[in-house]
Coordinates of C-alpha atoms in Angstrom, one line a residue:
Chain A
M44 CA 0.1 0.0 0.0
S45 CA 1.4 3.4 -1.0
S46 CA 2.1 5.6 2.0
A47 CA 0.7 8.6 -0.1
N48 CA -2.8 7.2 -0.1
R49 CA -2.7 5.8 3.5
R50 CA -5.5 7.0 5.8
A51 CA -5.1 6.8 9.6
I52 CA -8.0 4.5 9.6
D53 CA -6.2 1.8 7.6
W54 CA -4.9 -1.1 9.6
Q55 CA -1.2 -1.6 10.2
V56 CA 0.9 -4.1 12.1
A57 CA 2.5 -2.6 15.2
S58 CA 5.4 -4.2 17.2
V59 CA 5.4 -4.4 21.0
K60 CA 8.6 -2.6 22.0
A61 CA 8.0 -2.8 25.7
V62 CA 5.5 -3.9 28.4
R63 CA 5.4 -2.0 31.7
R64 CA 3.4 -2.8 34.8
E65 CA 1.7 0.2 36.2
T66 CA -0.7 -1.3 38.9
P67 CA -1.8 -4.8 39.7
R68 CA -4.5 -4.5 37.1
V69 CA -3.0 -2.2 34.6
V70 CA -0.1 -2.5 32.1
T71 CA 1.4 -0.1 29.5
F72 CA 2.3 -1.4 26.1
T73 CA 4.8 0.6 24.0
L74 CA 4.1 0.0 20.3
T75 CA 6.3 1.0 17.4
L76 CA 4.4 1.6 14.1
P77 CA 5.4 1.0 10.4
Y78 CA 3.3 4.2 9.6
P79 CA 3.6 6.4 12.6
T80 CA 1.4 9.6 12.6
P81 CA 1.8 12.2 15.3
H82 CA -1.3 12.0 17.4
R83 CA -3.1 14.8 19.3
A84 CA -3.4 14.3 23.0
G85 CA -6.7 12.6 23.7
Q86 CA -6.9 10.5 20.5
H87 CA -7.1 6.7 20.5
Y88 CA -6.0 3.7 18.5
D89 CA -8.1 0.7 17.7
I90 CA -6.6 -2.7 18.3
R91 CA -7.9 -5.8 16.4
L92 CA -7.3 -9.3 17.2
T93 CA -8.1 -12.2 14.9
A94 CA -8.6 -15.8 16.1
P95 CA -7.4 -18.8 14.0
D96 CA -11.1 -19.4 12.9
G97 CA -11.3 -15.8 11.7
Y98 CA -13.3 -14.3 14.6
Q99 CA -12.3 -10.8 15.3
A100 CA -12.6 -8.5 18.4
Q101 CA -11.6 -4.9 18.4
R102 CA -11.4 -2.3 21.2
S103 CA -10.3 1.3 21.4
Y104 CA -7.5 2.4 23.6
S105 CA -6.4 6.0 24.2
V106 CA -2.8 7.0 23.5
A107 CA -1.2 7.7 27.0
S108 CA 2.0 9.0 25.6
E109 CA 2.6 12.6 24.4
P110 CA 2.6 13.4 20.6
E111 CA 6.2 14.8 21.0
R112 CA 7.5 11.3 21.5
T113 CA 7.5 10.3 18.0
G114 CA 7.5 6.9 16.3
E115 CA 6.1 5.0 19.2
I116 CA 2.9 5.1 21.2
D117 CA 2.0 4.0 24.7
L118 CA -1.4 2.3 25.3
T119 CA -2.4 1.7 28.8
V120 CA -4.7 -1.1 29.3
E121 CA -6.6 -2.3 32.3
R122 CA -7.2 -5.9 32.5
I123 CA -11.0 -6.6 32.5
E124 CA -12.0 -10.0 33.9
D125 CA -14.0 -11.3 31.0
G126 CA -12.5 -8.9 28.5
E127 CA -11.8 -10.4 25.2
V128 CA -9.0 -8.2 24.1
S129 CA -7.6 -6.9 27.4
T130 CA -7.0 -10.4 28.8
Y131 CA -5.1 -11.4 25.5
L132 CA -3.0 -8.2 25.9
H133 CA -2.2 -8.8 29.5
D134 CA -1.7 -12.6 29.5
V135 CA -0.1 -13.3 26.1
L136 CA 1.4 -10.3 24.5
V137 CA 5.3 -9.8 25.1
P138 CA 7.9 -7.5 23.6
G139 CA 8.6 -8.6 20.1
D140 CA 5.0 -9.8 19.4
Q141 CA 3.0 -7.9 16.6
I142 CA -0.6 -6.6 16.7
E143 CA -3.0 -5.0 14.3
V144 CA -3.8 -1.4 15.1
R145 CA -5.2 1.6 13.4
G146 CA -5.2 5.4 14.3
P147 CA -4.8 8.0 15.6
I148 CA -8.6 8.4 15.7
G149 CA -10.8 11.1 17.3
G150 CA -11.0 14.7 16.9
Y151 CA -13.4 15.7 19.6
F152 CA -11.7 14.7 22.9
V153 CA -8.4 16.4 22.3
W154 CA -6.3 19.1 23.9
E155 CA -3.2 20.9 22.6
A156 CA -1.3 23.6 24.2
S157 CA -2.5 26.1 21.5
L158 CA -6.0 25.7 22.9
G159 CA -5.1 27.2 26.1
G160 CA -6.9 26.9 29.5
P161 CA -7.2 26.8 32.4
L162 CA -7.7 23.1 32.4
L163 CA -9.8 20.8 34.7
L164 CA -9.1 17.1 34.0
V165 CA -11.2 14.5 35.8
A166 CA -10.2 10.9 35.7
G167 CA -11.9 7.6 37.0
G168 CA -9.6 4.7 37.0
S169 CA -8.0 3.9 33.7
G170 CA -9.8 7.0 32.3
I171 CA -6.5 8.6 33.3
A172 CA -4.9 7.5 30.0
P173 CA -5.9 10.2 27.5
L174 CA -5.6 12.9 30.2
M175 CA -2.1 11.7 30.9
S176 CA -1.3 12.3 27.2
M177 CA -2.6 15.8 27.7
I178 CA -0.5 16.3 30.8
R179 CA 2.6 14.9 29.2
H180 CA 2.0 17.1 26.1
R181 CA 1.6 20.1 28.4
C182 CA 4.9 19.3 29.9
A183 CA 6.6 18.7 26.5
A184 CA 5.2 21.9 25.1
G185 CA 6.4 24.0 27.9
S186 CA 2.9 25.2 28.7
T187 CA 2.1 26.7 32.0
V188 CA -1.7 26.9 31.8
P189 CA -3.3 26.5 35.3
T190 CA -4.2 22.8 35.4
R191 CA -5.9 20.7 38.0
L192 CA -6.4 16.9 37.8
L193 CA -8.9 15.2 39.9
Y194 CA -8.1 11.5 39.8
S195 CA -10.3 8.9 41.3
A196 CA -8.8 5.5 42.0
R197 CA -9.8 2.6 44.3
T198 CA -6.6 2.6 46.5
Y199 CA -3.2 4.2 46.6
D200 CA -1.7 1.2 44.8
D201 CA -4.2 1.7 41.9
I202 CA -3.1 5.1 40.9
I203 CA -1.6 4.6 37.5
Y204 CA 1.6 6.7 36.8
R205 CA 1.6 7.5 40.4
Q206 CA 5.5 8.2 40.5
E207 CA 5.4 10.2 37.4
L208 CA 2.3 12.3 38.6
N209 CA 4.1 13.1 41.8
H210 CA 7.1 14.1 40.1
L211 CA 5.2 16.4 37.6
Q212 CA 3.2 17.9 40.3
H213 CA 6.5 19.1 42.0
T214 CA 8.3 20.2 38.9
Q215 CA 5.6 21.5 36.5
S216 CA 4.4 25.1 37.0
G217 CA 0.7 25.6 37.5
L218 CA -0.2 21.7 37.6
E219 CA -2.0 20.4 40.8
I220 CA -3.2 16.9 41.3
I221 CA -5.9 15.9 43.7
Y222 CA -6.6 12.3 44.4
T223 CA -9.6 10.6 45.8
L224 CA -9.3 7.0 47.0
T225 CA -12.7 5.3 47.0
R226 CA -12.1 2.0 48.5
A227 CA -9.3 2.0 50.9
Q228 CA -6.8 4.7 52.0
P229 CA -3.3 4.4 53.5
P230 CA -2.8 5.3 57.1
G231 CA -2.7 9.1 57.6
W232 CA -4.4 9.9 54.4
A233 CA -5.8 13.4 54.5
G234 CA -7.2 13.5 51.0
Y235 CA -10.7 12.8 49.5
A236 CA -11.9 9.3 50.3
R237 CA -15.2 8.9 48.3
R238 CA -16.5 8.7 44.9
I239 CA -16.5 12.0 42.8
D240 CA -19.7 14.0 43.6
A241 CA -20.9 17.6 43.0
A242 CA -19.4 18.8 46.3
M243 CA -15.9 17.6 45.5
L244 CA -16.1 18.9 42.0
S245 CA -17.2 22.4 43.4
E246 CA -14.3 22.5 45.6
V247 CA -11.8 21.3 43.1
A248 CA -13.0 23.6 40.1
A249 CA -13.5 26.6 42.4
P250 CA -10.0 28.2 42.0
L251 CA -10.1 27.6 38.2
L252 CA -13.6 29.0 37.9
E253 CA -12.5 32.1 39.7
L254 CA -9.6 32.5 37.5
A255 CA -11.2 32.3 34.0
K256 CA -14.6 30.6 33.8
G257 CA -15.1 31.6 30.3
S258 CA -12.0 29.8 28.9
L259 CA -12.0 26.9 31.3
R260 CA -11.8 23.6 29.4
T261 CA -12.8 20.4 31.2
Y262 CA -12.0 16.9 30.1
V263 CA -13.7 14.0 31.9
C264 CA -12.8 10.2 31.2
G265 CA -13.7 7.1 33.0
P266 CA -16.6 4.7 33.6
T267 CA -20.2 6.0 32.5
M268 CA -21.6 6.5 35.9
M269 CA -18.6 8.6 37.0
V270 CA -18.6 10.7 33.8
E271 CA -22.3 11.1 33.9
T272 CA -22.2 12.4 37.6
T273 CA -19.2 14.7 36.8
A274 CA -20.5 16.1 33.6
G275 CA -23.9 16.9 35.3
A276 CA -22.3 18.6 38.3
L277 CA -19.9 20.8 36.1
F278 CA -22.9 21.7 34.0
A279 CA -24.8 22.8 37.1
A280 CA -21.8 24.7 38.3
G281 CA -22.2 27.0 35.4
I282 CA -19.6 25.5 32.9
P283 CA -21.1 25.6 29.4
A284 CA -21.7 22.2 27.8
E285 CA -19.3 23.0 24.9
Q286 CA -16.5 23.4 27.4
I287 CA -17.2 20.0 29.0
R288 CA -15.6 17.2 26.9
T289 CA -16.4 13.6 28.0
E290 CA -15.1 10.2 27.0
R291 CA -17.1 7.4 28.7
F292 CA -16.0 3.7 28.7
G293 CA -19.4 2.1 29.0
P294 CA -20.8 0.0 31.8
T295 CA -18.1 -2.4 32.2
G296 CA -14.9 -0.3 31.4
G297 CA -12.4 -0.4 28.7
Chain B
M124 CA -31.3 15.1 26.7
E125 CA -32.5 14.0 29.9
T126 CA -30.5 11.0 31.3
N127 CA -31.4 8.8 34.2
L128 CA -28.5 7.0 35.8
Y129 CA -30.7 4.0 36.5
D130 CA -31.8 3.6 33.0
E131 CA -30.1 0.9 31.0
N132 CA -29.9 3.2 28.0
T133 CA -27.8 5.7 29.8
L134 CA -25.5 3.1 30.9
L135 CA -25.1 2.0 27.4
M136 CA -24.6 5.5 26.1
L137 CA -21.0 6.4 24.9
D138 CA -19.7 9.8 23.6
G139 CA -19.6 10.5 19.8
N140 CA -16.0 9.9 19.8
A141 CA -16.6 6.2 20.2
A142 CA -18.0 6.2 16.6
A143 CA -15.0 8.0 15.3
G144 CA -13.5 4.9 13.9
V145 CA -16.5 3.7 11.9
L146 CA -17.2 7.3 10.7
Y147 CA -13.6 7.7 9.4
E148 CA -14.0 4.2 7.7
I149 CA -17.0 5.6 5.7
F150 CA -16.1 9.1 5.0
S151 CA -12.3 8.7 4.9
V152 CA -11.7 11.7 7.1
E153 CA -12.0 12.5 10.7
M154 CA -15.7 13.1 11.2
T155 CA -15.9 13.8 15.0
V156 CA -15.2 17.5 14.3
A157 CA -17.7 17.7 11.4
P158 CA -20.8 19.9 12.0
A159 CA -24.2 18.5 11.8
R160 CA -27.7 19.9 12.4
C161 CA -30.3 17.8 14.2
A162 CA -33.4 17.5 11.9
G163 CA -35.5 17.0 15.1
C164 CA -34.6 20.2 17.0
G165 CA -32.3 22.2 15.0
R166 CA -29.3 21.8 17.3
E167 CA -26.0 22.3 15.5
G168 CA -22.9 20.7 16.8
E169 CA -20.0 18.5 16.0
L170 CA -20.6 14.8 15.4
G171 CA -18.3 14.2 18.4
S172 CA -20.8 16.0 20.7
L173 CA -23.6 13.5 19.8
K174 CA -24.3 10.5 22.0
A175 CA -23.3 7.1 20.5
F176 CA -25.0 3.7 21.1
M177 CA -22.9 0.9 19.8
Q178 CA -24.4 -2.2 21.4
G179 CA -26.9 -3.0 18.8
P180 CA -26.5 -4.3 15.3
G181 CA -25.6 -0.8 14.2
V182 CA -24.2 2.5 15.5
I183 CA -26.6 5.1 16.4
L184 CA -25.7 8.8 17.1
R185 CA -28.4 10.8 18.9
C186 CA -28.8 14.4 19.5
P187 CA -27.8 15.4 23.1
T188 CA -30.4 18.0 23.2
C189 CA -33.6 16.2 22.0
G190 CA -32.5 12.6 21.9
S191 CA -33.7 11.9 18.4
V192 CA -31.5 9.8 16.1
V193 CA -29.3 11.9 13.9
L194 CA -27.4 9.1 12.2
R195 CA -27.8 5.4 12.0
I196 CA -25.1 3.2 10.5
V197 CA -25.3 -0.5 9.7
Q198 CA -22.4 -2.4 8.2
T199 CA -22.8 -5.8 6.5
P200 CA -20.1 -7.9 4.9
S201 CA -20.8 -6.2 1.5
V202 CA -22.3 -2.9 2.1
T203 CA -22.6 0.0 4.6
Y204 CA -26.1 1.5 5.2
V205 CA -26.2 5.1 6.3
D206 CA -29.4 6.5 7.5
A207 CA -28.9 10.2 7.7
R208 CA -32.5 11.5 7.7
G209 CA -32.2 12.6 11.3
A210 CA -29.5 15.1 10.1
A211 CA -30.7 18.2 8.4
F212 CA -27.1 18.5 7.1
L213 CA -23.6 16.9 7.6
C214 CA -20.7 19.1 6.9
I215 CA -18.0 16.9 5.7
P216 CA -14.4 18.1 5.7
R217 CA -12.5 17.9 2.4
T218 CA -9.0 16.9 2.4
P219 CA -6.8 19.7 0.9

């Protein structure tokens, strides 16, 4: 196939360069691509598996790496118990293996530094993946737009990219990260300890709303219930619908 | 569009971005940023702002304001059906 006519939607065979465990349930796969196209933070790739009998299963995974890291992409995948694709990726795929992908796809749930802010990012579980791409891009682009990430995880050990987020929080100007641990908290935990609700969002969004309500951009990603609750609360707090971008996983997650 | 967290349909609802792949397959261009007007209520917005239902035999995109079906896509091994009567117009980007 001539590269000149290639579309991002055409399938290509990617190679697994590295596999990195993030948390007990979550792994990041670094893939190299024969036809790399710089993505925009928030876009995703589709992965397609084909069984010997021809049966195919396909899922979408957000790119977690920044566009500035060219030639390869990070896909962060949570292992879902009965998941057709995630269990294969976790249990079978190793560096050196190949896998069919297409992308980058999606133009609605994207952020790039030129769009400005302030930015409110709200993540539920593995919904952090596309938002991490935005945070990493923000860092690589040298952006200092005021940014707050509200990240909901079950426990401290389930916080994906925890070390990197802690590092970024201390080194990146204007970036604040607030966690809420919904199932169990470490001793001495002084942060939020419940599911995201309107009161929490109101507190987290307040400084950004005060700063520049008209240009505040919000991105919410995670399980459907959490996204629904969050979007509703943000809208009720006076943020216009066009400034609230959501990406929901569906009832069972990615 | 009114949504009820205890309604099965709300739980199955995804964002328009979820249909980005199939839309790109059909139109050969990124369609989530393509403007469209709902024939039901007149709301104009990008396709990415519609709500996507992907569990059934086809893909359905609904207007987030009035809930009516804007776009319905069914793919068979040989053809792709596109029912766009719910869209007063689709504004498809042209590749330069």
